[in-house]
Each structure stands twice: as C-alpha cells, then as structure tokens.
Amino acid sequence: MRGRLAARWLIVVGVALFALSAVLYAVAPDESPSQQVELTVFSEKKDGACDVRWTDPFTNEYRSGHYRCDPDRDASLKPHAKDGVSPYGTDYAWVYAGSGHRGELIPPDDLLEGGPLTDASDKVLLVSLAVTLTGLVWAAVNAARRLSQRTLRRARDLATAAARLLADHERATAAVRTAWAPLHEEAVRAVLRSVPAQSFPHAEALHAAGLLSADDVREAVARTPGGLAGLDPAAGAEVLTALAPVTARACARAVVRLEGDRPGAEPAALLGALRVLVAAGPKAGGAVAWAADVAARLTPDVFATVTAAPGGVDPRTRSAAKRHLREVLATVDGNALHVFTHTSADLVRGTVPAGPADRHALAARPSAYYAVLDEVTRPAKAACAHGAPPALQDLRPRVSLLKVPRPKKRDPEETMIG
C-alpha cells in the first residue's frame, strides 16, 4: 500500500510541475532573443558561403552582409545565373532581437538563451517529465506485483468449484459403498457359513457352545470381545488365529452381483447409486483427479495469506503466495471451471431406487456398472480382507507371551471353499 501511494504522489507532483511549467511559459514576457527573416541571396559558393540582403524587422531598412546558407536546400532556392524568373536565391535566417546586435544575422551555430521565466519553464518541464516517468514506472511495477481482484476472484471460484466437485464425488461414491456394504457382508457370511467349526482348533468346545460354522464363531467374537465363551484365552487365541485367514479369503471371494430384479431395498439403492457414476462417464474420473490437484494447490491458507491485513503476515510470504496463485492460474486450463461445474452437476442428480430404465441400462452396459462398482469398493474390499476381528487383535499379545503354537492343520477353507 505504501508503494502504491508513493507512486501516485510522484505522478501528482509530476503533473503539478508540468502545470507550473505551462504557467511560467504563459506569463513570460515576449523575450524572444531572435526573429526569423527572409534572405535574398545574390551569390553562393558550394560550401554555402553567400552574400545576402534582408529587411531589418525592427527598422524596416535593407541590410546586407555575409552568411552561411544551407547548401542542401532545394536547387530552386539557390541563385540562377540566367534564364530564371529572378537571378537571386532565397534562404531564411534569424536576427538578434536584443540590444547590442539588434537586427544583425545570427550565425547558424550560435546557441541562444531565452528569458529567465522561459528558462525556468524549460527546467521545470524537464523535472516534471522525470518525476512523472518515475511515478509511472513505479506504479507499473506495483501493478505487476499486485494481485488484482479479478485474478483473486477467479482463483477463489476455481478452488470452490474443485472443492465442490470433490465433495459431490465423495457423496456419490459413499452412496455406492453404503448400499454395497450390507450386500457384501451378506455374501461374506454366506461363504463363512459353508466353513464348519469342526475344522477349527478346539472343535468340541466350539460345538458345545453352539458354534457350528465359521460365521457363528465370527458372530461370537463380535458379541464377546476379548475371548470366546467356554475357552481360556490361549485356546480362544488359537481359534481366532485360524479364523483370520478364513475371514480374509471370504472377504476377497465374496461377490456382489448386480441384479435388477432382485428384491430388497439394498440392491435397488446400489443400482441407483451406480447409475449416477456410470452416467457421469469416464471423464468424471479425470475431472475429479484434476480437481484434487487444484484443491491441493489452492488451499485456504494461500488465500488467507494473500488477503491478510497489512502487517498480518511477512511481506515476502505474501508476495510468494501471490506469485503462487498466478502460477497456478497460468498452468490451469481456462476451461477447468466449466469442467468442474459440469461434472459436479452430473454427480448431484441424486439417487433413487432402480426402475425399469435402470434395469435396461444394466443389461445394456453391465461391464460399465461392474467396473465402477469394483473401482469404488476396492478400498473397502481390501480393508475387509486384511482386517482382523477386534478380539483377535486383543488376544495376539497374549498368544506371543504364552507361546501357543499354531495348530498344524490344513487350512479349513482349502477343504470347504473351492
């Protein structure tokens, strides 16, 4: 701010000096040191030396003398020996207007000085030009360093559109995961129900507790965190150690099939949620990645630094933040705002239970639906396959302390899951 004010004041002072120069020139008396006259050239040499006659503008009398004419003037202005309208030539010169040499010709190489006010006007004019030019250059430098409101608004709009697109995409993918989770859990439990509890260690104790399948054991672990009823901690740790790989494989192999005619709210909700992402098209993924990059570079901290009150942040930090905003805007395609807004609009159309049109769309493009489903649920599948039951996590330290050996049995799932 101080730099801008100083530049403006320099410009104001320069303009004021220019006005003062004009006033001095206007009020200066007619102190012209010379006056122009027309010369009649009688004879002229090649180097310009000539004999001339002129009329004294102050006495109106004829005067004659020697003068150095302009040898490069047009030939029609030079003396003609014969056959001319006039045998004499023509040139122009200046005569002294001051006392002493009044009316005499001034040599071409004589440098004249004006009156005091005229000289002062010329000096003030030179100073005003220098001051004004300095102020203009300073203002231009400040303008180049200053972030315009238009640039700041464009950066804010871009950051807002990117953040909105990321939020809308997260909302659309969350709807898919929410509808997919119970269906996937149902498929996992169906796999686990096919694994008998007899294949686990301490099968008799498990059978006595009414646990007939791997799903029953998993449910019992969820009901009684920290152990299994009827088993000591070491025995429970052995059972849970055997349960972990079975659960992981069940999570990995469980498949949620998209069936438009399948009854229930979850299948319809899943198909409706997938429809939004499939309709957005493959370009939506690129737009989301683009928006994530823009949002990571145009953070709220950058805007807070740029718009901070004077003295609130270090000037070098503020300049770096402004430079960062300009660099981001220079590297981002000008069509980014339109792409973000359009893609966001495609993702906020909302999900409704699947209807006949959605079932036809699924039948026409099953690969597109399954590709989107796999991409969205891949992290959840990985978490399911690698996650251990909470009770198992609690008991594993005890297992290491008690040094309970892992039972040397075949993997029960190798027997029960093809």
PDB file of N, CA and C in Angstrom, residues 65-146:
ATOM      1  N   GLY A  65      25.040  41.592 -46.006  1.00  0.00           N
ATOM      2  CA  GLY A  65      26.192  41.029 -45.333  1.00  0.00           C
ATOM      3  C   GLY A  65      26.478  39.632 -45.836  1.00  0.00           C
ATOM      4  N   HIS A  66      27.371  38.961 -45.099  1.00  0.00           N
ATOM      5  CA  HIS A  66      27.750  37.592 -45.442  1.00  0.00           C
ATOM      6  C   HIS A  66      27.030  36.619 -44.491  1.00  0.00           C
ATOM      7  N   TYR A  67      26.733  35.435 -45.036  1.00  0.00           N
ATOM      8  CA  TYR A  67      26.001  34.422 -44.239  1.00  0.00           C
ATOM      9  C   TYR A  67      26.334  33.047 -44.796  1.00  0.00           C
ATOM     10  N   ARG A  68      26.193  32.046 -43.976  1.00  0.00           N
ATOM     11  CA  ARG A  68      26.402  30.669 -44.457  1.00  0.00           C
ATOM     12  C   ARG A  68      25.034  30.051 -44.711  1.00  0.00           C
ATOM     13  N   CYS A  69      24.669  29.996 -45.980  1.00  0.00           N
ATOM     14  CA  CYS A  69      23.368  29.439 -46.351  1.00  0.00           C
ATOM     15  C   CYS A  69      23.394  27.908 -46.239  1.00  0.00           C
ATOM     16  N   ASP A  70      22.231  27.337 -46.335  1.00  0.00           N
ATOM     17  CA  ASP A  70      22.100  25.875 -46.283  1.00  0.00           C
ATOM     18  C   ASP A  70      22.427  25.317 -47.659  1.00  0.00           C
ATOM     19  N   PRO A  71      23.571  24.636 -47.820  1.00  0.00           N
ATOM     20  CA  PRO A  71      23.920  24.147 -49.161  1.00  0.00           C
ATOM     21  C   PRO A  71      23.035  22.995 -49.629  1.00  0.00           C
ATOM     22  N   ASP A  72      22.277  22.385 -48.723  1.00  0.00           N
ATOM     23  CA  ASP A  72      21.457  21.224 -49.102  1.00  0.00           C
ATOM     24  C   ASP A  72      20.009  21.595 -49.402  1.00  0.00           C
ATOM     25  N   ARG A  73      19.690  22.911 -49.403  1.00  0.00           N
ATOM     26  CA  ARG A  73      18.300  23.268 -49.687  1.00  0.00           C
ATOM     27  C   ARG A  73      18.002  23.033 -51.162  1.00  0.00           C
ATOM     28  N   ASP A  74      16.746  23.124 -51.526  1.00  0.00           N
ATOM     29  CA  ASP A  74      16.330  22.821 -52.894  1.00  0.00           C
ATOM     30  C   ASP A  74      17.015  23.756 -53.899  1.00  0.00           C
ATOM     31  N   ALA A  75      17.301  23.222 -55.081  1.00  0.00           N
ATOM     32  CA  ALA A  75      18.015  23.999 -56.111  1.00  0.00           C
ATOM     33  C   ALA A  75      17.221  25.216 -56.562  1.00  0.00           C
ATOM     34  N   SER A  76      15.897  25.158 -56.450  1.00  0.00           N
ATOM     35  CA  SER A  76      15.092  26.303 -56.888  1.00  0.00           C
ATOM     36  C   SER A  76      15.272  27.507 -55.977  1.00  0.00           C
ATOM     37  N   LEU A  77      15.821  27.310 -54.756  1.00  0.00           N
ATOM     38  CA  LEU A  77      16.039  28.409 -53.826  1.00  0.00           C
ATOM     39  C   LEU A  77      17.437  29.011 -53.956  1.00  0.00           C
ATOM     40  N   LYS A  78      18.246  28.451 -54.823  1.00  0.00           N
ATOM     41  CA  LYS A  78      19.600  28.958 -54.998  1.00  0.00           C
ATOM     42  C   LYS A  78      19.641  29.956 -56.161  1.00  0.00           C
ATOM     43  N   PRO A  79      20.682  30.843 -56.191  1.00  0.00           N
ATOM     44  CA  PRO A  79      20.750  31.854 -57.274  1.00  0.00           C
ATOM     45  C   PRO A  79      20.872  31.193 -58.639  1.00  0.00           C
ATOM     46  N   HIS A  80      20.278  31.840 -59.649  1.00  0.00           N
ATOM     47  CA  HIS A  80      20.338  31.355 -61.020  1.00  0.00           C
ATOM     48  C   HIS A  80      21.117  32.354 -61.865  1.00  0.00           C
ATOM     49  N   ALA A  81      22.038  31.836 -62.636  1.00  0.00           N
ATOM     50  CA  ALA A  81      22.879  32.747 -63.452  1.00  0.00           C
ATOM     51  C   ALA A  81      22.067  33.440 -64.528  1.00  0.00           C
ATOM     52  N   LYS A  82      21.161  32.703 -65.150  1.00  0.00           N
ATOM     53  CA  LYS A  82      20.375  33.293 -66.234  1.00  0.00           C
ATOM     54  C   LYS A  82      19.143  32.427 -66.496  1.00  0.00           C
ATOM     55  N   ASP A  83      18.284  32.925 -67.346  1.00  0.00           N
ATOM     56  CA  ASP A  83      17.059  32.227 -67.756  1.00  0.00           C
ATOM     57  C   ASP A  83      16.137  31.933 -66.569  1.00  0.00           C
ATOM     58  N   GLY A  84      16.253  32.634 -65.514  1.00  0.00           N
ATOM     59  CA  GLY A  84      15.355  32.432 -64.390  1.00  0.00           C
ATOM     60  C   GLY A  84      14.389  33.584 -64.237  1.00  0.00           C
ATOM     61  N   VAL A  85      13.339  33.349 -63.490  1.00  0.00           N
ATOM     62  CA  VAL A  85      12.411  34.429 -63.198  1.00  0.00           C
ATOM     63  C   VAL A  85      13.128  35.524 -62.426  1.00  0.00           C
ATOM     64  N   SER A  86      13.994  35.130 -61.498  1.00  0.00           N
ATOM     65  CA  SER A  86      14.828  36.063 -60.744  1.00  0.00           C
ATOM     66  C   SER A  86      16.208  35.455 -60.638  1.00  0.00           C
ATOM     67  N   PRO A  87      17.256  36.264 -60.829  1.00  0.00           N
ATOM     68  CA  PRO A  87      18.600  35.702 -60.748  1.00  0.00           C
ATOM     69  C   PRO A  87      19.058  35.451 -59.314  1.00  0.00           C
ATOM     70  N   TYR A  88      18.234  35.833 -58.348  1.00  0.00           N
ATOM     71  CA  TYR A  88      18.642  35.715 -56.953  1.00  0.00           C
ATOM     72  C   TYR A  88      18.009  34.471 -56.316  1.00  0.00           C
ATOM     73  N   GLY A  89      18.706  33.999 -55.241  1.00  0.00           N
ATOM     74  CA  GLY A  89      18.181  32.865 -54.487  1.00  0.00           C
ATOM     75  C   GLY A  89      17.480  33.298 -53.200  1.00  0.00           C
ATOM     76  N   THR A  90      17.003  32.308 -52.462  1.00  0.00           N
ATOM     77  CA  THR A  90      16.247  32.588 -51.229  1.00  0.00           C
ATOM     78  C   THR A  90      16.700  31.643 -50.122  1.00  0.00           C
ATOM     79  N   ASP A  91      16.770  32.181 -48.900  1.00  0.00           N
ATOM     80  CA  ASP A  91      17.039  31.363 -47.717  1.00  0.00           C
ATOM     81  C   ASP A  91      16.410  32.067 -46.518  1.00  0.00           C
ATOM     82  N   TYR A  92      16.479  31.430 -45.367  1.00  0.00           N
ATOM     83  CA  TYR A  92      15.882  32.008 -44.166  1.00  0.00           C
ATOM     84  C   TYR A  92      16.912  31.983 -43.047  1.00  0.00           C
ATOM     85  N   ALA A  93      16.844  32.998 -42.187  1.00  0.00           N
ATOM     86  CA  ALA A  93      17.796  33.090 -41.083  1.00  0.00           C
ATOM     87  C   ALA A  93      17.114  33.777 -39.914  1.00  0.00           C
ATOM     88  N   TRP A  94      17.875  33.905 -38.833  1.00  0.00           N
ATOM     89  CA  TRP A  94      17.392  34.553 -37.620  1.00  0.00           C
ATOM     90  C   TRP A  94      18.278  35.762 -37.334  1.00  0.00           C
ATOM     91  N   VAL A  95      17.649  36.831 -36.808  1.00  0.00           N
ATOM     92  CA  VAL A  95      18.389  38.039 -36.426  1.00  0.00           C
ATOM     93  C   VAL A  95      18.223  38.259 -34.927  1.00  0.00           C
ATOM     94  N   TYR A  96      19.224  38.926 -34.342  1.00  0.00           N
ATOM     95  CA  TYR A  96      19.161  39.238 -32.919  1.00  0.00           C
ATOM     96  C   TYR A  96      18.028  40.213 -32.638  1.00  0.00           C
ATOM     97  N   ALA A  97      17.323  39.938 -31.521  1.00  0.00           N
ATOM     98  CA  ALA A  97      16.252  40.849 -31.123  1.00  0.00           C
ATOM     99  C   ALA A  97      16.655  41.714 -29.945  1.00  0.00           C
ATOM    100  N   GLY A  98      17.746  41.338 -29.273  1.00  0.00           N
ATOM    101  CA  GLY A  98      18.179  42.089 -28.107  1.00  0.00           C
ATOM    102  C   GLY A  98      19.023  43.281 -28.520  1.00  0.00           C
ATOM    103  N   SER A  99      19.261  44.143 -27.518  1.00  0.00           N
ATOM    104  CA  SER A  99      20.075  45.331 -27.778  1.00  0.00           C
ATOM    105  C   SER A  99      21.527  44.937 -27.997  1.00  0.00           C
ATOM    106  N   GLY A 100      22.249  45.769 -28.702  1.00  0.00           N
ATOM    107  CA  GLY A 100      23.655  45.497 -28.982  1.00  0.00           C
ATOM    108  C   GLY A 100      23.863  45.022 -30.396  1.00  0.00           C
ATOM    109  N   HIS A 101      23.182  43.947 -30.794  1.00  0.00           N
ATOM    110  CA  HIS A 101      23.303  43.401 -32.157  1.00  0.00           C
ATOM    111  C   HIS A 101      21.920  43.312 -32.806  1.00  0.00           C
ATOM    112  N   ARG A 102      21.056  44.141 -32.400  1.00  0.00           N
ATOM    113  CA  ARG A 102      19.668  44.088 -32.861  1.00  0.00           C
ATOM    114  C   ARG A 102      19.607  44.196 -34.375  1.00  0.00           C
ATOM    115  N   GLY A 103      18.922  43.254 -35.029  1.00  0.00           N
ATOM    116  CA  GLY A 103      18.742  43.250 -36.458  1.00  0.00           C
ATOM    117  C   GLY A 103      19.844  42.571 -37.226  1.00  0.00           C
ATOM    118  N   GLU A 104      20.958  42.178 -36.569  1.00  0.00           N
ATOM    119  CA  GLU A 104      22.049  41.503 -37.264  1.00  0.00           C
ATOM    120  C   GLU A 104      21.755  40.011 -37.368  1.00  0.00           C
ATOM    121  N   LEU A 105      22.323  39.371 -38.393  1.00  0.00           N
ATOM    122  CA  LEU A 105      22.111  37.939 -38.597  1.00  0.00           C
ATOM    123  C   LEU A 105      22.809  37.121 -37.503  1.00  0.00           C
ATOM    124  N   ILE A 106      22.163  36.092 -37.099  1.00  0.00           N
ATOM    125  CA  ILE A 106      22.721  35.179 -36.092  1.00  0.00           C
ATOM    126  C   ILE A 106      23.369  34.021 -36.821  1.00  0.00           C
ATOM    127  N   PRO A 107      24.642  33.696 -36.541  1.00  0.00           N
ATOM    128  CA  PRO A 107      25.275  32.540 -37.182  1.00  0.00           C
ATOM    129  C   PRO A 107      24.503  31.258 -36.873  1.00  0.00           C
ATOM    130  N   PRO A 108      24.475  30.301 -37.789  1.00  0.00           N
ATOM    131  CA  PRO A 108      23.690  29.076 -37.572  1.00  0.00           C
ATOM    132  C   PRO A 108      24.139  28.272 -36.356  1.00  0.00           C
ATOM    133  N   ASP A 109      25.438  28.402 -35.969  1.00  0.00           N
ATOM    134  CA  ASP A 109      25.939  27.614 -34.852  1.00  0.00           C
ATOM    135  C   ASP A 109      25.899  28.359 -33.530  1.00  0.00           C
ATOM    136  N   ASP A 110      25.200  29.489 -33.452  1.00  0.00           N
ATOM    137  CA  ASP A 110      25.130  30.271 -32.219  1.00  0.00           C
ATOM    138  C   ASP A 110      23.977  29.743 -31.369  1.00  0.00           C
ATOM    139  N   LEU A 111      24.287  29.343 -30.113  1.00  0.00           N
ATOM    140  CA  LEU A 111      23.274  28.834 -29.187  1.00  0.00           C
ATOM    141  C   LEU A 111      22.715  29.993 -28.386  1.00  0.00           C
ATOM    142  N   LEU A 112      21.413  30.199 -28.461  1.00  0.00           N
ATOM    143  CA  LEU A 112      20.782  31.336 -27.802  1.00  0.00           C
ATOM    144  C   LEU A 112      20.162  30.905 -26.481  1.00  0.00           C
ATOM    145  N   GLU A 113      20.014  31.824 -25.576  1.00  0.00           N
ATOM    146  CA  GLU A 113      19.363  31.589 -24.297  1.00  0.00           C
ATOM    147  C   GLU A 113      18.104  32.438 -24.239  1.00  0.00           C
ATOM    148  N   GLY A 114      17.080  31.888 -23.620  1.00  0.00           N
ATOM    149  CA  GLY A 114      15.839  32.612 -23.513  1.00  0.00           C
ATOM    150  C   GLY A 114      15.827  33.512 -22.294  1.00  0.00           C
ATOM    151  N   GLY A 115      14.648  34.093 -22.009  1.00  0.00           N
ATOM    152  CA  GLY A 115      14.490  34.934 -20.837  1.00  0.00           C
ATOM    153  C   GLY A 115      14.463  34.106 -19.571  1.00  0.00           C
ATOM    154  N   PRO A 116      14.525  34.731 -18.403  1.00  0.00           N
ATOM    155  CA  PRO A 116      14.570  33.981 -17.145  1.00  0.00           C
ATOM    156  C   PRO A 116      13.343  33.115 -16.910  1.00  0.00           C
ATOM    157  N   LEU A 117      12.150  33.656 -17.192  1.00  0.00           N
ATOM    158  CA  LEU A 117      10.944  32.852 -16.992  1.00  0.00           C
ATOM    159  C   LEU A 117      10.859  31.703 -17.989  1.00  0.00           C
ATOM    160  N   THR A 118      11.275  31.984 -19.218  1.00  0.00           N
ATOM    161  CA  THR A 118      11.253  30.909 -20.217  1.00  0.00           C
ATOM    162  C   THR A 118      12.239  29.808 -19.846  1.00  0.00           C
ATOM    163  N   ASP A 119      13.446  30.210 -19.394  1.00  0.00           N
ATOM    164  CA  ASP A 119      14.422  29.209 -18.961  1.00  0.00           C
ATOM    165  C   ASP A 119      13.906  28.413 -17.770  1.00  0.00           C
ATOM    166  N   ALA A 120      13.269  29.083 -16.830  1.00  0.00           N
ATOM    167  CA  ALA A 120      12.708  28.381 -15.664  1.00  0.00           C
ATOM    168  C   ALA A 120      11.618  27.406 -16.090  1.00  0.00           C
ATOM    169  N   SER A 121      10.793  27.822 -17.067  1.00  0.00           N
ATOM    170  CA  SER A 121       9.744  26.938 -17.564  1.00  0.00           C
ATOM    171  C   SER A 121      10.337  25.667 -18.174  1.00  0.00           C
ATOM    172  N   ASP A 122      11.419  25.832 -18.937  1.00  0.00           N
ATOM    173  CA  ASP A 122      12.051  24.665 -19.556  1.00  0.00           C
ATOM    174  C   ASP A 122      12.616  23.717 -18.504  1.00  0.00           C
ATOM    175  N   LYS A 123      13.256  24.270 -17.475  1.00  0.00           N
ATOM    176  CA  LYS A 123      13.836  23.423 -16.432  1.00  0.00           C
ATOM    177  C   LYS A 123      12.753  22.687 -15.642  1.00  0.00           C
ATOM    178  N   VAL A 124      11.696  23.414 -15.297  1.00  0.00           N
ATOM    179  CA  VAL A 124      10.593  22.764 -14.564  1.00  0.00           C
ATOM    180  C   VAL A 124       9.956  21.670 -15.413  1.00  0.00           C
ATOM    181  N   LEU A 125       9.863  21.913 -16.718  1.00  0.00           N
ATOM    182  CA  LEU A 125       9.289  20.900 -17.607  1.00  0.00           C
ATOM    183  C   LEU A 125      10.134  19.625 -17.590  1.00  0.00           C
ATOM    184  N   LEU A 126      11.453  19.765 -17.646  1.00  0.00           N
ATOM    185  CA  LEU A 126      12.318  18.584 -17.614  1.00  0.00           C
ATOM    186  C   LEU A 126      12.166  17.825 -16.298  1.00  0.00           C
ATOM    187  N   VAL A 127      12.116  18.575 -15.182  1.00  0.00           N
ATOM    188  CA  VAL A 127      11.941  17.916 -13.872  1.00  0.00           C
ATOM    189  C   VAL A 127      10.600  17.204 -13.803  1.00  0.00           C
ATOM    190  N   SER A 128       9.543  17.858 -14.317  1.00  0.00           N
ATOM    191  CA  SER A 128       8.209  17.232 -14.266  1.00  0.00           C
ATOM    192  C   SER A 128       8.165  15.946 -15.080  1.00  0.00           C
ATOM    193  N   LEU A 129       8.829  15.950 -16.235  1.00  0.00           N
ATOM    194  CA  LEU A 129       8.856  14.732 -17.040  1.00  0.00           C
ATOM    195  C   LEU A 129       9.581  13.613 -16.322  1.00  0.00           C
ATOM    196  N   ALA A 130      10.706  13.933 -15.665  1.00  0.00           N
ATOM    197  CA  ALA A 130      11.453  12.905 -14.941  1.00  0.00           C
ATOM    198  C   ALA A 130      10.643  12.354 -13.773  1.00  0.00           C
ATOM    199  N   VAL A 131       9.994  13.230 -12.998  1.00  0.00           N
ATOM    200  CA  VAL A 131       9.210  12.788 -11.840  1.00  0.00           C
ATOM    201  C   VAL A 131       8.006  11.962 -12.284  1.00  0.00           C
ATOM    202  N   THR A 132       7.306  12.430 -13.304  1.00  0.00           N
ATOM    203  CA  THR A 132       6.125  11.699 -13.788  1.00  0.00           C
ATOM    204  C   THR A 132       6.508  10.328 -14.329  1.00  0.00           C
ATOM    205  N   LEU A 133       7.590  10.274 -15.087  1.00  0.00           N
ATOM    206  CA  LEU A 133       8.018   8.987 -15.627  1.00  0.00           C
ATOM    207  C   LEU A 133       8.407   8.034 -14.511  1.00  0.00           C
ATOM    208  N   THR A 134       9.091   8.533 -13.482  1.00  0.00           N
ATOM    209  CA  THR A 134       9.435   7.674 -12.336  1.00  0.00           C
ATOM    210  C   THR A 134       8.185   7.139 -11.654  1.00  0.00           C
ATOM    211  N   GLY A 135       7.194   8.005 -11.445  1.00  0.00           N
ATOM    212  CA  GLY A 135       5.953   7.565 -10.818  1.00  0.00           C
ATOM    213  C   GLY A 135       5.217   6.534 -11.646  1.00  0.00           C
ATOM    214  N   LEU A 136       5.192   6.728 -12.973  1.00  0.00           N
ATOM    215  CA  LEU A 136       4.503   5.767 -13.837  1.00  0.00           C
ATOM    216  C   LEU A 136       5.196   4.411 -13.821  1.00  0.00           C
ATOM    217  N   VAL A 137       6.536   4.417 -13.862  1.00  0.00           N
ATOM    218  CA  VAL A 137       7.270   3.149 -13.822  1.00  0.00           C
ATOM    219  C   VAL A 137       7.046   2.444 -12.486  1.00  0.00           C
ATOM    220  N   TRP A 138       7.088   3.210 -11.396  1.00  0.00           N
ATOM    221  CA  TRP A 138       6.862   2.633 -10.074  1.00  0.00           C
ATOM    222  C   TRP A 138       5.450   2.051  -9.980  1.00  0.00           C
ATOM    223  N   ALA A 139       4.472   2.791 -10.491  1.00  0.00           N
ATOM    224  CA  ALA A 139       3.092   2.291 -10.460  1.00  0.00           C
ATOM    225  C   ALA A 139       2.942   1.030 -11.293  1.00  0.00           C
ATOM    226  N   ALA A 140       3.639   0.970 -12.438  1.00  0.00           N
ATOM    227  CA  ALA A 140       3.567  -0.229 -13.273  1.00  0.00           C
ATOM    228  C   ALA A 140       4.170  -1.429 -12.563  1.00  0.00           C
ATOM    229  N   VAL A 141       5.290  -1.204 -11.864  1.00  0.00           N
ATOM    230  CA  VAL A 141       5.903  -2.302 -11.113  1.00  0.00           C
ATOM    231  C   VAL A 141       4.975  -2.775  -9.997  1.00  0.00           C
ATOM    232  N   ASN A 142       4.357  -1.843  -9.289  1.00  0.00           N
ATOM    233  CA  ASN A 142       3.418  -2.218  -8.234  1.00  0.00           C
ATOM    234  C   ASN A 142       2.211  -2.957  -8.794  1.00  0.00           C
ATOM    235  N   ALA A 143       1.738  -2.511  -9.954  1.00  0.00           N
ATOM    236  CA  ALA A 143       0.584  -3.184 -10.564  1.00  0.00           C
ATOM    237  C   ALA A 143       0.938  -4.606 -10.974  1.00  0.00           C
ATOM    238  N   ALA A 144       2.171  -4.793 -11.453  1.00  0.00           N
ATOM    239  CA  ALA A 144       2.593  -6.142 -11.836  1.00  0.00           C
ATOM    240  C   ALA A 144       2.695  -7.052 -10.620  1.00  0.00           C
ATOM    241  N   ARG A 145       3.098  -6.482  -9.482  1.00  0.00           N
ATOM    242  CA  ARG A 145       3.241  -7.293  -8.272  1.00  0.00           C
ATOM    243  C   ARG A 145       1.916  -7.460  -7.538  1.00  0.00           C
ATOM    244  N   ARG A 146       0.981  -6.541  -7.753  1.00  0.00           N
ATOM    245  CA  ARG A 146      -0.280  -6.587  -7.030  1.00  0.00           C
ATOM    246  C   ARG A 146      -1.219  -7.601  -7.672  1.00  0.00           C
TER     247      ARG A 146
END
